[in-house]
PDB file of C-alpha atoms in Angstrom:
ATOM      1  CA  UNK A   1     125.614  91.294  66.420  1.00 61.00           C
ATOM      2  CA  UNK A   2     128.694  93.824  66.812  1.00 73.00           C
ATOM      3  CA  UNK A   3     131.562  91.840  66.055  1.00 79.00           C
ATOM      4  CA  UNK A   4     133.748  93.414  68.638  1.00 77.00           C
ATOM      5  CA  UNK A   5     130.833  92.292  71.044  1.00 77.00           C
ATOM      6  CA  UNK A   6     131.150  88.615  69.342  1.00 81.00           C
ATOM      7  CA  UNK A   7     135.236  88.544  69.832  1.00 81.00           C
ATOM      8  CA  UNK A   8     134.750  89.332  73.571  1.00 79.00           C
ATOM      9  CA  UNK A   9     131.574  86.914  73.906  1.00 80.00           C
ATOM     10  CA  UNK A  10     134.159  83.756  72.383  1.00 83.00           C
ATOM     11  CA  UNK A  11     136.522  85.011  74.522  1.00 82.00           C
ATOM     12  CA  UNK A  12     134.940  85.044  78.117  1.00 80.00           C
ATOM     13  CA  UNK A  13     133.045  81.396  76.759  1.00 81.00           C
ATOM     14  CA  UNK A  14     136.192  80.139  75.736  1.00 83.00           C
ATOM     15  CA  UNK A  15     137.870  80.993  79.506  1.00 80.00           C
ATOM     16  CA  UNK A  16     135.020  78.122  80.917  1.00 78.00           C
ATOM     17  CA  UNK A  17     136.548  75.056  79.489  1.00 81.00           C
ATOM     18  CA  UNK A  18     140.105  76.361  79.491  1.00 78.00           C
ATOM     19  CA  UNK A  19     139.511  77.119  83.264  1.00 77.00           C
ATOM     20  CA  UNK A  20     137.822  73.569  83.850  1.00 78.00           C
ATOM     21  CA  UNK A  21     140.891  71.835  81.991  1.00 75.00           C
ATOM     22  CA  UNK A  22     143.620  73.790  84.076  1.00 74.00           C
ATOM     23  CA  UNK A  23     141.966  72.605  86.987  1.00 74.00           C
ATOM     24  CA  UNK A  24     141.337  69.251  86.202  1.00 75.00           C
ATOM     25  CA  UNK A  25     144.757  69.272  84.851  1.00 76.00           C
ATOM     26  CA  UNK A  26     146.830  71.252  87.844  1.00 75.00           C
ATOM     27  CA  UNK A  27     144.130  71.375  91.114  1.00 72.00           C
ATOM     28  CA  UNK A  28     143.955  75.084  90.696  1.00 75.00           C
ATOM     29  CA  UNK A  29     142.588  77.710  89.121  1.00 72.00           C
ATOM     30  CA  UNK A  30     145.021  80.523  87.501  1.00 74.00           C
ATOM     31  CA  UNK A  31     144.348  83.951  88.099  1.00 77.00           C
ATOM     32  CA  UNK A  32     145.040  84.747  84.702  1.00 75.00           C
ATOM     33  CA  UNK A  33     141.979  82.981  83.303  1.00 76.00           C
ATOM     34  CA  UNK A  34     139.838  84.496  86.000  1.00 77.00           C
ATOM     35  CA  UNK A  35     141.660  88.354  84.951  1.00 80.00           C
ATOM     36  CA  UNK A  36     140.974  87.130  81.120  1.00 82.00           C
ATOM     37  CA  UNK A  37     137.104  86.501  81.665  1.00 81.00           C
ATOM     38  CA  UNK A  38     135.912  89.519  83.781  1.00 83.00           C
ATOM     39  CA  UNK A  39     138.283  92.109  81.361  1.00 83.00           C
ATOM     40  CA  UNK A  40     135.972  90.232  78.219  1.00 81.00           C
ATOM     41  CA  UNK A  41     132.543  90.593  79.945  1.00 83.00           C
ATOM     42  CA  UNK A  42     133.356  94.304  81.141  1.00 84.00           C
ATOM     43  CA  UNK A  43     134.274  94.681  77.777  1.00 81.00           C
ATOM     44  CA  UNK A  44     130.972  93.351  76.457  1.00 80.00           C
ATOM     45  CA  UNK A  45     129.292  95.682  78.601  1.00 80.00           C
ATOM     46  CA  UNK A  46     130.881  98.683  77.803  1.00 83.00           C
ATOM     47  CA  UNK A  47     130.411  98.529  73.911  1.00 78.00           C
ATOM     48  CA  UNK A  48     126.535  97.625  74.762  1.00 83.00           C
ATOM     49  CA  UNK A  49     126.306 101.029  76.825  1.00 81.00           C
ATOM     50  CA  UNK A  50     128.517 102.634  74.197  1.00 80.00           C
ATOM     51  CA  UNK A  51     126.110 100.985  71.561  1.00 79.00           C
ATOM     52  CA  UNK A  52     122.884 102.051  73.317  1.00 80.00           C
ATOM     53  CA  UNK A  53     124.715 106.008  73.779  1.00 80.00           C
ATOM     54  CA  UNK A  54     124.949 106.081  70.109  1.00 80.00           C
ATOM     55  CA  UNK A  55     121.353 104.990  69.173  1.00 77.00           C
ATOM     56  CA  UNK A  56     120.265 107.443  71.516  1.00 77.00           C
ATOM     57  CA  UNK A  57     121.863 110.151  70.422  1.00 75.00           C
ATOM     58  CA  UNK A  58     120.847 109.410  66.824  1.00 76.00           C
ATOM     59  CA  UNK A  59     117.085 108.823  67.885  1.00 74.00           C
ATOM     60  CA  UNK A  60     117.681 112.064  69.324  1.00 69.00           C
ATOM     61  CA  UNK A  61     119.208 113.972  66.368  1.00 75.00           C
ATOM     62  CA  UNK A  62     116.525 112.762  64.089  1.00 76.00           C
ATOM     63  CA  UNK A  63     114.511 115.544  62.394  1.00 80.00           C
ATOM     64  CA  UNK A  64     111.633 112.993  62.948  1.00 79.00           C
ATOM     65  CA  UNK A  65     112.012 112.871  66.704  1.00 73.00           C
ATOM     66  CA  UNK A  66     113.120 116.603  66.899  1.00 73.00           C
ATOM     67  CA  UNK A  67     109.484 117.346  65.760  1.00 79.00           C
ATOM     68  CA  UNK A  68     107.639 114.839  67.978  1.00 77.00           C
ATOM     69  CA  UNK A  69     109.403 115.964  71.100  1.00 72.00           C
ATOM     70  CA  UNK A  70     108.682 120.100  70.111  1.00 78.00           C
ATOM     71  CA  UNK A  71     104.727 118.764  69.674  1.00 80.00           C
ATOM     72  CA  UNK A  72     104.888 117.204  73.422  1.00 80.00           C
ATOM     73  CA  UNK A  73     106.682 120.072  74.837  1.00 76.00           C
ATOM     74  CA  UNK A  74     104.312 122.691  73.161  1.00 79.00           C
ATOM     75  CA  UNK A  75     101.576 120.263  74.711  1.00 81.00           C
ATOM     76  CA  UNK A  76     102.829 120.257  77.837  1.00 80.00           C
ATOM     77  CA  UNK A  77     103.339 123.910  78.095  1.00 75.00           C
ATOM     78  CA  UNK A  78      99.740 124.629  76.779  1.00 80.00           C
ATOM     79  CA  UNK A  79      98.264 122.506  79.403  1.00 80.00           C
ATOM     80  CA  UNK A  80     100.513 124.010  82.045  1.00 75.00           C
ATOM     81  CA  UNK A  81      98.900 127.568  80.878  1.00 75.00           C
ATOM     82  CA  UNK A  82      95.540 126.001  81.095  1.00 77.00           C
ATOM     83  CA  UNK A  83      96.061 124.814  84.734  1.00 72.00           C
ATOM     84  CA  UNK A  84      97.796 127.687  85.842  1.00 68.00           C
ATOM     85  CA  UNK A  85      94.797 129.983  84.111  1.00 71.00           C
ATOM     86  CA  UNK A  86      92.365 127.385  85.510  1.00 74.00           C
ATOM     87  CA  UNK A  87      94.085 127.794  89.621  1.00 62.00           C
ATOM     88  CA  UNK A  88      93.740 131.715  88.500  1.00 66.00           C
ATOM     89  CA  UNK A  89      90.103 131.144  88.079  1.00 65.00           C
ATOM     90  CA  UNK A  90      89.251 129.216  90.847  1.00 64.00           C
ATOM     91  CA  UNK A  91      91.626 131.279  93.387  1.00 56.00           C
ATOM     92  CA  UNK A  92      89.559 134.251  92.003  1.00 68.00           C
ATOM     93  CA  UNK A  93      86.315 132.325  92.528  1.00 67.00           C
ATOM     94  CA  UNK A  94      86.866 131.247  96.011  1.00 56.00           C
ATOM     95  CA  UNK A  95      88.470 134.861  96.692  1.00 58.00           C
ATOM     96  CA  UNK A  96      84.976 136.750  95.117  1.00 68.00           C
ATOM     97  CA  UNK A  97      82.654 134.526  97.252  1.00 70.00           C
ATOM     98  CA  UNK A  98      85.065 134.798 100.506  1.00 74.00           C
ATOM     99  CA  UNK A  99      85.630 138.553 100.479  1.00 76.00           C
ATOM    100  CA  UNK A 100      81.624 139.357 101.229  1.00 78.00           C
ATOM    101  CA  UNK A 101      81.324 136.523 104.204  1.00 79.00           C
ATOM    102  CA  UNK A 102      84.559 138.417 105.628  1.00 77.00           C
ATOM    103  CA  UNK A 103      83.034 141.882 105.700  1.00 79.00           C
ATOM    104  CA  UNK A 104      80.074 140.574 106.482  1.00 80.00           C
ATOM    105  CA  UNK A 105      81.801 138.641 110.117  1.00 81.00           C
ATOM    106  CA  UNK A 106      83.725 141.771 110.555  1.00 84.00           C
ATOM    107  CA  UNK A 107      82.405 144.700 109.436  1.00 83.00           C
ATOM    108  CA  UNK A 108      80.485 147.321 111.828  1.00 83.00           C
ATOM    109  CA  UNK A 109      78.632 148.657 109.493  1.00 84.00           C
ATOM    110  CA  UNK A 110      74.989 147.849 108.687  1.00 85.00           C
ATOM    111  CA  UNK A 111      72.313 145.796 110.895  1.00 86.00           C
ATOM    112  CA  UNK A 112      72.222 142.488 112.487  1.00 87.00           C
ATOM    113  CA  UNK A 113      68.735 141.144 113.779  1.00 87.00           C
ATOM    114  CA  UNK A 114      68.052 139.029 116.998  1.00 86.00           C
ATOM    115  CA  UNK A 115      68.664 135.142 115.051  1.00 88.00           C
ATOM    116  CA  UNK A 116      71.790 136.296 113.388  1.00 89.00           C
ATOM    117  CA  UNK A 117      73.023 137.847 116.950  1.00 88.00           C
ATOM    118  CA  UNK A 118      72.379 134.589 118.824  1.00 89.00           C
ATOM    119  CA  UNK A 119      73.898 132.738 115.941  1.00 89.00           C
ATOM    120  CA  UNK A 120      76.842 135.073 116.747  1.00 88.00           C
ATOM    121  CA  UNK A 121      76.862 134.302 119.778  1.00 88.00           C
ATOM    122  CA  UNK A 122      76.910 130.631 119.626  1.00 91.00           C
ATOM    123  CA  UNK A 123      79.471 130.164 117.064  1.00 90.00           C
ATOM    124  CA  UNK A 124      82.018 132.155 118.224  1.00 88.00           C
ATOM    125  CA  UNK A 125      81.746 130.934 122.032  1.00 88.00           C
ATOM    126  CA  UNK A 126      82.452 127.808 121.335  1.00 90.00           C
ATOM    127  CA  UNK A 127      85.272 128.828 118.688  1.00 88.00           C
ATOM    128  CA  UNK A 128      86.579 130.811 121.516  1.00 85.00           C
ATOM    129  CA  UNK A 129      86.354 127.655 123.934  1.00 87.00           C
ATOM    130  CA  UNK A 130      87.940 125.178 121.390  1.00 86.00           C
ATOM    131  CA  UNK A 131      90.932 127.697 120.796  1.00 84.00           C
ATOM    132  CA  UNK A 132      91.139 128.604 124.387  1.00 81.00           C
ATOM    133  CA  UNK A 133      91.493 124.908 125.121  1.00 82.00           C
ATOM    134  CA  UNK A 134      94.471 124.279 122.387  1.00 80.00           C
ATOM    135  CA  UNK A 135      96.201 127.754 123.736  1.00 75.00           C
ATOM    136  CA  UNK A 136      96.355 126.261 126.891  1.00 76.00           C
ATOM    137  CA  UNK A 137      97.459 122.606 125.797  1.00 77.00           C
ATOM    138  CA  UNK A 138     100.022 124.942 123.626  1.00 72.00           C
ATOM    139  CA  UNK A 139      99.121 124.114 120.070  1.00 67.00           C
ATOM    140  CA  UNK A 140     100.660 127.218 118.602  1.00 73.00           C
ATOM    141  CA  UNK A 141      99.278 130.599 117.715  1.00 80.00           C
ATOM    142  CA  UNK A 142      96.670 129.406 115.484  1.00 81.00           C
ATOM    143  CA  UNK A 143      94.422 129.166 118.822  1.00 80.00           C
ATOM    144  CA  UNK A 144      95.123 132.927 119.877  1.00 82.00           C
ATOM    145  CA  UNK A 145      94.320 134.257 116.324  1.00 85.00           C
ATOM    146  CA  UNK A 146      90.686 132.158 116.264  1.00 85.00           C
ATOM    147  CA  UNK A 147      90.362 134.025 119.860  1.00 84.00           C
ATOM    148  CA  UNK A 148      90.976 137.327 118.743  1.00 87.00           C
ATOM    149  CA  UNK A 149      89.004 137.001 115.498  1.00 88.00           C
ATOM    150  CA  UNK A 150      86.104 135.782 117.462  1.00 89.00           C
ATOM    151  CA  UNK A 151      86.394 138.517 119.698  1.00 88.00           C
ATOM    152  CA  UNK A 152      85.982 141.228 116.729  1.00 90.00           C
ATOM    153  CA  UNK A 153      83.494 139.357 115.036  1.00 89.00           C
ATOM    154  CA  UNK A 154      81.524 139.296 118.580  1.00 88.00           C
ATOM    155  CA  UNK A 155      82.070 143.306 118.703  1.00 88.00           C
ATOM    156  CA  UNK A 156      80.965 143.560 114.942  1.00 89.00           C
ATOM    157  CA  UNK A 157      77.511 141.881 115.667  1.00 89.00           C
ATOM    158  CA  UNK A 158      76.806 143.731 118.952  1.00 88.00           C
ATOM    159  CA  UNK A 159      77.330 146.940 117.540  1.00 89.00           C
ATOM    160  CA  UNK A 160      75.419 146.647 114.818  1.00 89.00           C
ATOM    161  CA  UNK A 161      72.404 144.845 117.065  1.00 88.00           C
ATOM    162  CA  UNK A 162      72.799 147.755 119.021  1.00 88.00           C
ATOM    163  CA  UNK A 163      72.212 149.793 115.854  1.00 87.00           C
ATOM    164  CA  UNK A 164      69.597 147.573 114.808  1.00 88.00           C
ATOM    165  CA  UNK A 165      67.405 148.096 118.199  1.00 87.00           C
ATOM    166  CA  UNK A 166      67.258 151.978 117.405  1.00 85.00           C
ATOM    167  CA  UNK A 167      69.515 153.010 120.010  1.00 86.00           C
ATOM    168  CA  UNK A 168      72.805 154.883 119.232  1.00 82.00           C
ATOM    169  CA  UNK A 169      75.833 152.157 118.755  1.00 80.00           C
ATOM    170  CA  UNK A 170      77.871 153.872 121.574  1.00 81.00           C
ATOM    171  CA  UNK A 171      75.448 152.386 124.253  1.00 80.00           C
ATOM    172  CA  UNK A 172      76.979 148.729 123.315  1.00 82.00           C
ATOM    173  CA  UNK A 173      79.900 149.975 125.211  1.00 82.00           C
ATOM    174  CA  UNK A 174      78.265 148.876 128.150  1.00 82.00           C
ATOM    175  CA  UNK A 175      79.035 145.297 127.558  1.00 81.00           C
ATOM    176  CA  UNK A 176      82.444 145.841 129.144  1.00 80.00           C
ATOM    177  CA  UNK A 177      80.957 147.129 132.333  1.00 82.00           C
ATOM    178  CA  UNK A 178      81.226 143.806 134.195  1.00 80.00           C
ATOM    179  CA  UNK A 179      77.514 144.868 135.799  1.00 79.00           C
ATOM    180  CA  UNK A 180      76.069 146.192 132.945  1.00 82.00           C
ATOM    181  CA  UNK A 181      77.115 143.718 130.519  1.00 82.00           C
ATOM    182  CA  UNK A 182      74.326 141.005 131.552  1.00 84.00           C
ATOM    183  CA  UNK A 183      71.623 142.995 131.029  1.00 85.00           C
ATOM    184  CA  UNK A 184      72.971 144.562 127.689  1.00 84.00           C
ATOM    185  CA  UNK A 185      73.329 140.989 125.989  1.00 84.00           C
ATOM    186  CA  UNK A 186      69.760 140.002 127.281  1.00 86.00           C
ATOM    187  CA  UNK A 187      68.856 143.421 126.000  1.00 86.00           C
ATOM    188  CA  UNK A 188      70.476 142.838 122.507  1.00 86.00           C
ATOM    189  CA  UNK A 189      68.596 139.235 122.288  1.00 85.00           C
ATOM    190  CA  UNK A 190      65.083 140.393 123.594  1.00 87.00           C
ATOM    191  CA  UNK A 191      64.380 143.884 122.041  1.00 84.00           C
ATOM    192  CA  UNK A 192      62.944 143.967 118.309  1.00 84.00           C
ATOM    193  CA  UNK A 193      64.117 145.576 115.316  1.00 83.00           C
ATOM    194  CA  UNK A 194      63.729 149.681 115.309  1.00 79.00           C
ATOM    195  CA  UNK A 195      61.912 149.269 118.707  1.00 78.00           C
ATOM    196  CA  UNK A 196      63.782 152.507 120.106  1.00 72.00           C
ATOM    197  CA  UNK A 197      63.638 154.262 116.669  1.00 78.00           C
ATOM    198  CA  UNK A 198      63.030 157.627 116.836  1.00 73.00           C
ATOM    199  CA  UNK A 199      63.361 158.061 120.493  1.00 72.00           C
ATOM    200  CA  UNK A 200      66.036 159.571 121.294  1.00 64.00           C
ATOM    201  CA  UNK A 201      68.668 156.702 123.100  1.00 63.00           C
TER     202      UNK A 201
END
């Protein structure tokens, strides 16, 4: 044991009986013991955190430790590397099999037959009802961008159903002509693939 740590340790201990035979002696305790035993135990712990600083810092300073902390930061940073190179990958994997599904939903070019058009149809309505119902309960803008991306992907498929039927795309135009628009989507779900090939529409 550190012998300054010792001389501070006999001290505070001795301050116990001394304070028990003032009392007994005078029916009070002086302040001076009290001052006496809390200066040796503050003491005490300031040469153990001074102790404990120094063994650090020489654990520290160690060529032995120097190298085993270099070989668990060079580990660390490799596997950082490897996780970042492994989020590349996967980012670039989800981001390869997202891109086609995206052009697929929006793109106008191309066909779409009669299942994938009703299939169209049905997911996007009720996307379009869910989202209409959180716009109006106010849930942010999130709802109005699901309402406008089902209302492109809903253009997408028609025109290129309309394609698909043999008729030119422009006639899909007649889905915004409130009277018209009825008999164009029952149009677009009954007719057949290439059934108005050739014929001049």
């Amino acid at each position: 044991m550190d012998r300054f740590i010792l001389l501070c340790l006999v001290i505070a201990l001795g301050c116990i009986p001394a304070g028990f035979w003032y009392q007994h002696e005078y029916q009070e305790l002086p302040i001076w013991i009290i001052v006496i035993a809390c200066a040796a135990i503050a003491l005490i712990f300031i040469r153990i955190v001074e102790l404990a600083l120094k063994g650090t810092v020489a654990k520290l300073t160690n060529p032995d430790t120097q190298k085993k902390l270099k070989a668990a930061s060079d580990d660390a940073a490799e596997k950082a590397v490897e996780a970042a190179k492994q989020g590349t990958h996967t980012a670039q994997e989800v981001g390869n099999s997202l891109v086609p599904r995206l052009q697929y939903l929006f793109s106008f070019s191309g066909r779409s037959t009669r299942g994938e058009y009703l299939l169209c149809q049905i997911g996007t309505g009720v996307a379009m009802l869910l989202s209409l119902v959180l716009f109006l309960s106010e849930a942010g803008i999130l709802p109005l961008i699901v309402l406008l991306a089902s209302a492109v992907i809903l253009l997408a498929f028609g025109v290129r159903r309309t394609r698909d039927t043999g008729v030119s795309q422009w006639w899909f135009l007649l889905i915004l002509v409130p009277p018209a628009n009825l008999a164009m989507f029952v149009f677009l779900l009954l007719v057949p693939t290439d059934e108005f090939k050739g014929k001049g529409f």
